[in-house]
Amino acid sequence: MLEFGKIVLFGVGLIGGSFALALKKANAVEEIVGFSRSPNSLKIAQEIGIIDRAGINPAHEIADADVIMFATPVQQIPTILEKIFPYLKNPNTILTDVGSSKLEIVQQARKIMKGKIGQFVPAHPIAGTEFSGPKAAFPELFQNKKLVLTPLKENKDEFLDRIKLAWRICGAEIFELDPESHDTIFAGVSHLPHMLSFALVADLANRENSNLFFEFAASGFRDFTRIAASDAEMWRDICLSNRYTLIAEIAHFQVVLNNMMAALATNDKKMLEQIFSQASQARNEWAKNKQK
Ligand code: NAP
């Protein structure tokens, strides 16, 4: 059923592309018009069927858009919003995003949109891979995954329902958080782990004998560092836009790391075992609950 008319998509990579493919697979959208940074990404996106056509003039395209989605690296979102905002005339057009951090995007959107902020519905799909670009997109990416909305008090229920519907069609389960809680939680379970994984691989890669380390790195290394293969620009933007919360998370983590270092230095078996067994239990519990 055609639930949506025209969707204007800024960013036709893994997330924007998968969203578009899922809606198209469900025959839920009439037309998707794409904008990207490089003509090559747009060409690929059109070949794969993510978009029906490449947009040329954003001002012209957004005039009759049902939904405008921002699926670019997070720091590009306010920049694009600022450029297109003067042309947003239709009060029924819903703007939404998929950014992995929320508070800064919401604050900047408020400054730009002022009285029209109710048209912006912030969202974050909790799904992804370490691959990027339109070729990485696939329609099942969001199946049985969480979608977190961070609704604003100005959002009309009708707008929230439209965005929820789009994500349900993609197969996602909808959750709601406020932007601050969202950023605190994801600093802990996503942004910090990415920092740690990038840090470990960068540290090893910088050593003179890095090839020896990598030669013997095996499955534990593969599991811990899969996310260090992620796109550098995307993660730079996420970490910077959530930097104050992330700095607090790093400080928190450093306390545990220092305790572990002290336990090693003093041969404190009890302390080390206590930290390891608490972590092991929590990880097993988490994995068990995930399978349910
Ligand atoms: P991606 O595959 O690299 O796609 C990003 C897209 O944005 C590319 O098509 C890129 O174009 C385009 N772009 C960059 N700057 C632009 C600009 N100024 N104007 C128009 N298009 C522009 O990245 P992604 O994984 O889809 O991530 C997109 C967003 O989703 C990010 O905000 C990220 O935080 C969020 N997110 C990611 C994941 C994940 O695991 N990957 C999960 C949840 C949410 P070019 O290719 O032409 O440069």
Short mmCIF file of C-alpha atoms and ligand atoms in Angstrom, two decimals:
data_model
loop_
_atom_site.label_atom_id
_atom_site.label_comp_id
_atom_site.label_asym_id
_atom_site.label_seq_id
_atom_site.Cartn_x
_atom_site.Cartn_y
_atom_site.Cartn_z
CA MET A 1 0.00 0.00 0.00
CA LEU A 2 1.36 3.42 -0.95
CA GLU A 3 1.62 5.03 2.50
CA PHE A 4 4.08 7.72 1.44
CA GLY A 5 4.22 10.08 -1.51
CA LYS A 6 7.59 11.62 -2.22
CA ILE A 7 10.54 11.04 0.10
CA VAL A 8 13.58 13.25 -0.30
CA LEU A 9 16.65 11.42 0.98
CA PHE A 10 19.86 13.22 1.86
CA GLY A 11 22.50 10.48 2.10
CA VAL A 12 22.00 7.30 0.11
CA GLY A 13 24.45 5.07 2.01
CA LEU A 14 23.99 2.09 4.32
CA ILE A 15 21.21 3.53 6.51
CA GLY A 16 19.39 5.85 4.09
CA GLY A 17 19.73 3.27 1.34
CA SER A 18 18.40 0.41 3.48
CA PHE A 19 15.45 2.54 4.64
CA ALA A 20 14.62 3.36 1.02
CA LEU A 21 14.98 -0.25 -0.15
CA ALA A 22 12.74 -1.52 2.65
CA LEU A 23 9.96 0.97 1.84
CA LYS A 24 10.25 0.21 -1.85
CA LYS A 25 10.15 -3.54 -1.26
CA ALA A 26 6.91 -3.03 0.66
CA ASN A 27 5.54 -0.81 -2.14
CA ALA A 28 5.00 1.84 0.51
CA VAL A 29 6.43 4.85 -1.28
CA GLU A 30 5.60 6.55 -4.55
CA GLU A 31 8.95 8.17 -5.27
CA ILE A 32 12.35 8.57 -3.62
CA VAL A 33 14.56 11.43 -4.74
CA GLY A 34 18.16 11.31 -3.56
CA PHE A 35 20.88 13.82 -2.79
CA SER A 36 24.44 12.87 -2.03
CA ARG A 37 27.88 14.43 -1.97
CA SER A 38 29.38 12.52 -4.87
CA PRO A 39 27.63 11.92 -8.21
CA ASN A 40 29.01 8.38 -8.13
CA SER A 41 27.04 7.45 -4.98
CA LEU A 42 23.87 8.77 -6.60
CA LYS A 43 24.55 6.81 -9.77
CA ILE A 44 25.04 3.59 -7.78
CA ALA A 45 21.97 4.34 -5.62
CA GLN A 46 19.85 4.71 -8.74
CA GLU A 47 21.25 1.53 -10.32
CA ILE A 48 20.53 -0.48 -7.17
CA GLY A 49 17.01 0.99 -6.94
CA ILE A 50 17.49 2.97 -3.71
CA ILE A 51 16.31 6.13 -5.43
CA ASP A 52 14.07 6.74 -8.42
CA ARG A 53 16.08 9.74 -9.46
CA ALA A 54 18.87 12.02 -8.36
CA GLY A 55 17.72 15.43 -7.20
CA ILE A 56 19.24 18.52 -8.74
CA ASN A 57 17.62 21.39 -6.92
CA PRO A 58 16.82 20.72 -3.22
CA ALA A 59 14.59 23.80 -2.98
CA HIS A 60 12.46 22.51 -5.82
CA GLU A 61 12.35 18.90 -4.54
CA ILE A 62 11.32 19.62 -0.96
CA ALA A 63 8.35 21.75 -1.99
CA ASP A 64 6.06 18.74 -2.44
CA ALA A 65 7.89 16.23 -0.23
CA ASP A 66 5.95 14.06 2.16
CA VAL A 67 9.08 13.21 4.18
CA ILE A 68 12.62 14.60 4.13
CA MET A 69 15.16 12.23 5.64
CA PHE A 70 18.70 13.13 6.68
CA ALA A 71 20.92 10.04 6.51
CA THR A 72 24.31 11.72 6.23
CA PRO A 73 27.13 11.82 8.82
CA VAL A 74 25.70 13.66 11.84
CA GLN A 75 27.58 16.91 11.50
CA GLN A 76 26.23 17.35 7.96
CA ILE A 77 22.63 17.19 9.16
CA PRO A 78 22.32 20.76 10.55
CA THR A 79 24.36 22.10 7.62
CA ILE A 80 21.94 20.63 5.08
CA LEU A 81 18.92 21.58 7.20
CA GLU A 82 20.09 25.19 7.31
CA LYS A 83 20.46 25.28 3.52
CA ILE A 84 17.05 23.83 2.72
CA PHE A 85 15.04 25.36 5.56
CA PRO A 86 14.20 28.63 3.77
CA TYR A 87 12.41 26.55 1.12
CA LEU A 88 10.32 24.53 3.57
CA LYS A 89 6.85 25.95 2.93
CA ASN A 90 4.59 22.93 3.37
CA PRO A 91 3.53 22.57 7.05
CA ASN A 92 2.74 18.89 6.48
CA THR A 93 6.22 17.89 5.32
CA ILE A 94 7.93 15.84 8.03
CA LEU A 95 11.68 16.08 8.49
CA THR A 96 13.47 13.23 10.19
CA ASP A 97 16.97 11.89 10.67
CA VAL A 98 18.85 8.71 11.54
CA GLY A 99 21.81 10.24 13.38
CA SER A 100 23.54 8.13 16.03
CA SER A 101 23.66 11.06 18.46
CA LYS A 102 20.62 13.15 19.21
CA LEU A 103 21.02 16.08 21.60
CA GLU A 104 23.24 18.31 19.45
CA ILE A 105 21.15 17.63 16.34
CA VAL A 106 17.98 18.56 18.22
CA GLN A 107 19.59 21.74 19.64
CA GLN A 108 20.80 22.82 16.23
CA ALA A 109 17.50 21.95 14.54
CA ARG A 110 15.70 24.10 17.14
CA LYS A 111 17.93 27.08 16.34
CA ILE A 112 17.37 26.71 12.61
CA MET A 113 13.67 25.79 12.53
CA LYS A 114 12.43 27.88 15.46
CA GLY A 115 8.60 27.84 15.36
CA LYS A 116 8.59 25.02 12.83
CA ILE A 117 10.58 22.58 15.03
CA GLY A 118 7.47 20.42 15.44
CA GLN A 119 8.01 19.25 11.85
CA PHE A 120 11.32 17.61 12.86
CA VAL A 121 11.07 14.08 14.26
CA PRO A 122 14.48 12.86 15.49
CA ALA A 123 15.18 9.14 15.19
CA HIS A 124 18.00 6.59 15.44
CA PRO A 125 17.77 3.06 14.05
CA ILE A 126 19.76 0.61 16.17
CA ALA A 127 21.04 -1.38 13.27
CA GLY A 128 24.09 -1.22 11.11
CA THR A 129 27.19 -2.91 9.85
CA GLU A 130 30.80 -1.82 9.55
CA PHE A 131 30.23 -1.21 5.82
CA SER A 132 29.26 2.07 4.19
CA GLY A 133 27.83 3.51 1.01
CA PRO A 134 24.89 2.55 -1.20
CA LYS A 135 26.35 -0.86 -2.09
CA ALA A 136 26.23 -1.82 1.61
CA ALA A 137 22.47 -1.14 1.83
CA PHE A 138 19.93 -3.98 2.01
CA PRO A 139 16.18 -3.92 2.72
CA GLU A 140 16.25 -6.33 5.69
CA LEU A 141 18.74 -4.29 7.73
CA PHE A 142 16.08 -3.05 10.18
CA GLN A 143 14.09 -6.30 10.51
CA ASN A 144 13.50 -7.00 14.22
CA LYS A 145 15.85 -4.19 15.20
CA LYS A 146 15.08 -1.29 17.52
CA LEU A 147 14.26 2.20 16.31
CA VAL A 148 14.63 4.90 18.95
CA LEU A 149 12.58 8.05 18.52
CA THR A 150 13.50 11.03 20.67
CA PRO A 151 10.23 12.94 20.25
CA LEU A 152 10.01 16.67 20.86
CA LYS A 153 7.15 18.21 22.83
CA GLU A 154 6.29 20.20 19.69
CA ASN A 155 5.85 17.08 17.50
CA LYS A 156 2.23 16.44 16.56
CA ASP A 157 1.11 12.86 17.26
CA GLU A 158 0.22 12.58 13.61
CA PHE A 159 3.84 13.28 12.58
CA LEU A 160 5.24 10.82 15.11
CA ASP A 161 2.79 8.20 13.87
CA ARG A 162 3.88 8.71 10.25
CA ILE A 163 7.55 8.19 11.10
CA LYS A 164 6.74 5.21 13.32
CA LEU A 165 4.75 3.72 10.45
CA ALA A 166 7.70 4.11 8.05
CA TRP A 167 10.01 2.29 10.46
CA ARG A 168 7.46 -0.42 11.21
CA ILE A 169 7.23 -1.05 7.49
CA CYS A 170 11.05 -1.47 7.57
CA GLY A 171 10.54 -4.15 10.24
CA ALA A 172 11.73 -2.15 13.25
CA GLU A 173 10.34 -2.11 16.77
CA ILE A 174 9.77 1.42 18.07
CA PHE A 175 11.13 2.78 21.37
CA GLU A 176 11.17 6.30 22.75
CA LEU A 177 13.84 8.10 24.80
CA ASP A 178 14.58 11.73 25.50
CA PRO A 179 17.66 13.02 23.61
CA GLU A 180 19.85 13.30 26.77
CA SER A 181 19.12 9.74 27.91
CA HIS A 182 19.66 8.51 24.37
CA ASP A 183 23.10 10.09 24.19
CA THR A 184 24.13 8.81 27.64
CA ILE A 185 23.08 5.25 26.86
CA PHE A 186 24.65 5.18 23.41
CA ALA A 187 27.85 6.79 24.66
CA GLY A 188 28.19 3.74 26.93
CA VAL A 189 27.11 0.92 24.64
CA SER A 190 28.16 2.21 21.23
CA HIS A 191 30.32 5.33 21.10
CA LEU A 192 32.79 4.25 23.82
CA PRO A 193 33.17 0.72 22.38
CA HIS A 194 33.95 2.25 18.98
CA MET A 195 36.56 4.56 20.55
CA LEU A 196 38.18 1.60 22.34
CA SER A 197 38.19 -0.57 19.24
CA PHE A 198 39.65 2.22 17.06
CA ALA A 199 42.24 2.96 19.79
CA LEU A 200 43.43 -0.63 20.07
CA VAL A 201 43.84 -1.15 16.34
CA ALA A 202 45.46 2.27 15.82
CA ASP A 203 47.90 1.58 18.64
CA LEU A 204 48.92 -1.80 17.21
CA ALA A 205 49.08 -0.46 13.65
CA ASN A 206 51.46 2.30 14.76
CA ARG A 207 54.04 -0.11 16.15
CA GLU A 208 57.16 -0.89 14.18
CA ASN A 209 56.45 -4.60 14.32
CA SER A 210 52.69 -4.25 13.77
CA ASN A 211 52.75 -6.98 11.12
CA LEU A 212 53.80 -9.51 13.76
CA PHE A 213 50.89 -8.54 16.00
CA PHE A 214 48.40 -8.74 13.15
CA GLU A 215 49.88 -12.05 11.95
CA PHE A 216 48.90 -13.74 15.21
CA ALA A 217 45.68 -11.85 15.93
CA ALA A 218 42.78 -14.34 15.89
CA SER A 219 39.08 -14.62 16.71
CA GLY A 220 39.11 -12.60 19.94
CA PHE A 221 40.80 -9.77 18.08
CA ARG A 222 38.33 -10.13 15.21
CA ASP A 223 35.34 -9.88 17.57
CA PHE A 224 36.71 -6.95 19.51
CA THR A 225 37.82 -4.96 16.46
CA ARG A 226 35.08 -5.58 13.87
CA ILE A 227 33.75 -2.08 14.50
CA ALA A 228 37.19 -0.51 13.99
CA ALA A 229 36.62 -1.14 10.27
CA SER A 230 33.76 1.40 10.35
CA ASP A 231 33.76 4.64 8.40
CA ALA A 232 36.12 7.21 9.95
CA GLU A 233 34.13 10.33 9.01
CA MET A 234 30.91 8.91 10.36
CA TRP A 235 32.47 8.01 13.70
CA ARG A 236 34.43 11.25 13.97
CA ASP A 237 31.13 13.11 13.67
CA ILE A 238 29.25 10.90 16.14
CA CYS A 239 31.99 11.11 18.79
CA LEU A 240 32.39 14.87 18.43
CA SER A 241 28.69 15.56 18.52
CA ASN A 242 28.34 13.54 21.75
CA ARG A 243 31.72 14.57 23.10
CA TYR A 244 30.86 15.79 26.61
CA THR A 245 28.93 12.64 27.48
CA LEU A 246 31.60 10.53 25.84
CA ILE A 247 34.40 12.21 27.80
CA ALA A 248 32.51 11.36 31.01
CA GLU A 249 32.13 7.74 29.83
CA ILE A 250 35.86 7.51 29.06
CA ALA A 251 36.68 8.85 32.53
CA HIS A 252 34.35 6.26 34.04
CA PHE A 253 35.99 3.52 32.02
CA GLN A 254 39.47 4.71 33.00
CA VAL A 255 38.65 4.09 36.66
CA VAL A 256 37.93 0.42 35.90
CA LEU A 257 41.02 0.15 33.72
CA ASN A 258 43.16 1.72 36.45
CA ASN A 259 41.73 -0.74 38.98
CA MET A 260 42.69 -3.58 36.67
CA MET A 261 46.16 -2.16 36.17
CA ALA A 262 46.58 -1.82 39.95
CA ALA A 263 45.39 -5.40 40.42
CA LEU A 264 48.04 -6.57 37.94
CA ALA A 265 50.75 -4.48 39.59
CA THR A 266 49.94 -5.82 43.06
CA ASN A 267 49.18 -9.36 41.89
CA ASP A 268 45.67 -8.94 43.30
CA LYS A 269 43.99 -12.12 42.04
CA LYS A 270 40.79 -11.48 43.95
CA MET A 271 40.21 -8.04 42.48
CA LEU A 272 40.95 -9.18 38.92
CA GLU A 273 38.73 -12.22 39.21
CA GLN A 274 35.94 -10.14 40.71
CA ILE A 275 35.94 -7.71 37.80
CA PHE A 276 36.20 -10.50 35.21
CA SER A 277 33.45 -12.64 36.73
CA GLN A 278 31.06 -9.72 37.12
CA ALA A 279 31.65 -8.78 33.46
CA SER A 280 31.35 -12.37 32.27
CA GLN A 281 28.03 -12.87 34.10
CA ALA A 282 26.62 -9.60 32.79
CA ARG A 283 27.70 -10.39 29.22
CA ASN A 284 26.18 -13.90 29.34
CA GLU A 285 22.95 -12.55 30.79
CA TRP A 286 22.79 -9.90 28.07
CA ALA A 287 23.37 -12.47 25.32
CA LYS A 288 20.71 -14.79 26.78
CA ASN A 289 18.15 -11.98 26.88
CA LYS A 290 19.01 -10.97 23.30
CA GLN A 291 18.14 -14.47 22.09
CA LYS A 292 14.65 -14.35 23.62
P1 NAP B 1 27.23 6.01 4.79
O1 NAP B 1 26.93 4.64 4.31
O2 NAP B 1 28.62 6.51 4.72
O3 NAP B 1 26.28 7.02 4.02
C1 NAP B 1 26.34 8.39 4.23
C2 NAP B 1 25.81 9.10 3.02
O4 NAP B 1 25.78 10.50 3.29
C3 NAP B 1 26.64 8.92 1.75
O5 NAP B 1 25.73 8.66 0.70
C4 NAP B 1 27.29 10.30 1.57
O6 NAP B 1 27.52 10.66 0.25
C5 NAP B 1 26.20 11.18 2.12
N1 NAP B 1 26.63 12.54 2.43
C6 NAP B 1 27.69 12.95 3.15
N2 NAP B 1 27.71 14.28 3.22
C7 NAP B 1 26.64 14.72 2.52
C8 NAP B 1 26.13 16.00 2.20
N3 NAP B 1 26.69 17.11 2.65
N4 NAP B 1 25.01 16.08 1.40
C9 NAP B 1 24.39 14.96 0.96
N5 NAP B 1 24.84 13.72 1.22
C10 NAP B 1 25.95 13.61 1.99
O7 NAP B 1 26.79 6.19 6.31
P2 NAP B 1 25.61 5.46 7.09
O8 NAP B 1 26.17 4.30 7.81
O9 NAP B 1 24.45 5.29 6.19
O10 NAP B 1 25.31 6.58 8.20
C11 NAP B 1 24.41 7.63 7.95
C12 NAP B 1 23.86 8.13 9.26
O11 NAP B 1 23.26 7.04 9.95
C13 NAP B 1 24.89 8.75 10.21
O12 NAP B 1 24.34 9.91 10.76
C14 NAP B 1 25.06 7.68 11.28
O13 NAP B 1 25.35 8.28 12.52
C15 NAP B 1 23.71 7.01 11.29
N6 NAP B 1 23.71 5.60 11.71
C16 NAP B 1 24.67 4.76 11.27
C17 NAP B 1 24.66 3.42 11.68
C18 NAP B 1 25.71 2.44 11.21
O14 NAP B 1 25.95 1.44 11.87
N7 NAP B 1 26.32 2.67 10.06
C19 NAP B 1 23.63 2.96 12.52
C20 NAP B 1 22.64 3.86 12.92
C21 NAP B 1 22.69 5.18 12.52
P3 NAP B 1 28.82 10.26 -0.60
O15 NAP B 1 28.84 8.76 -0.63
O16 NAP B 1 28.49 10.86 -1.90
O17 NAP B 1 29.98 10.86 0.11
#
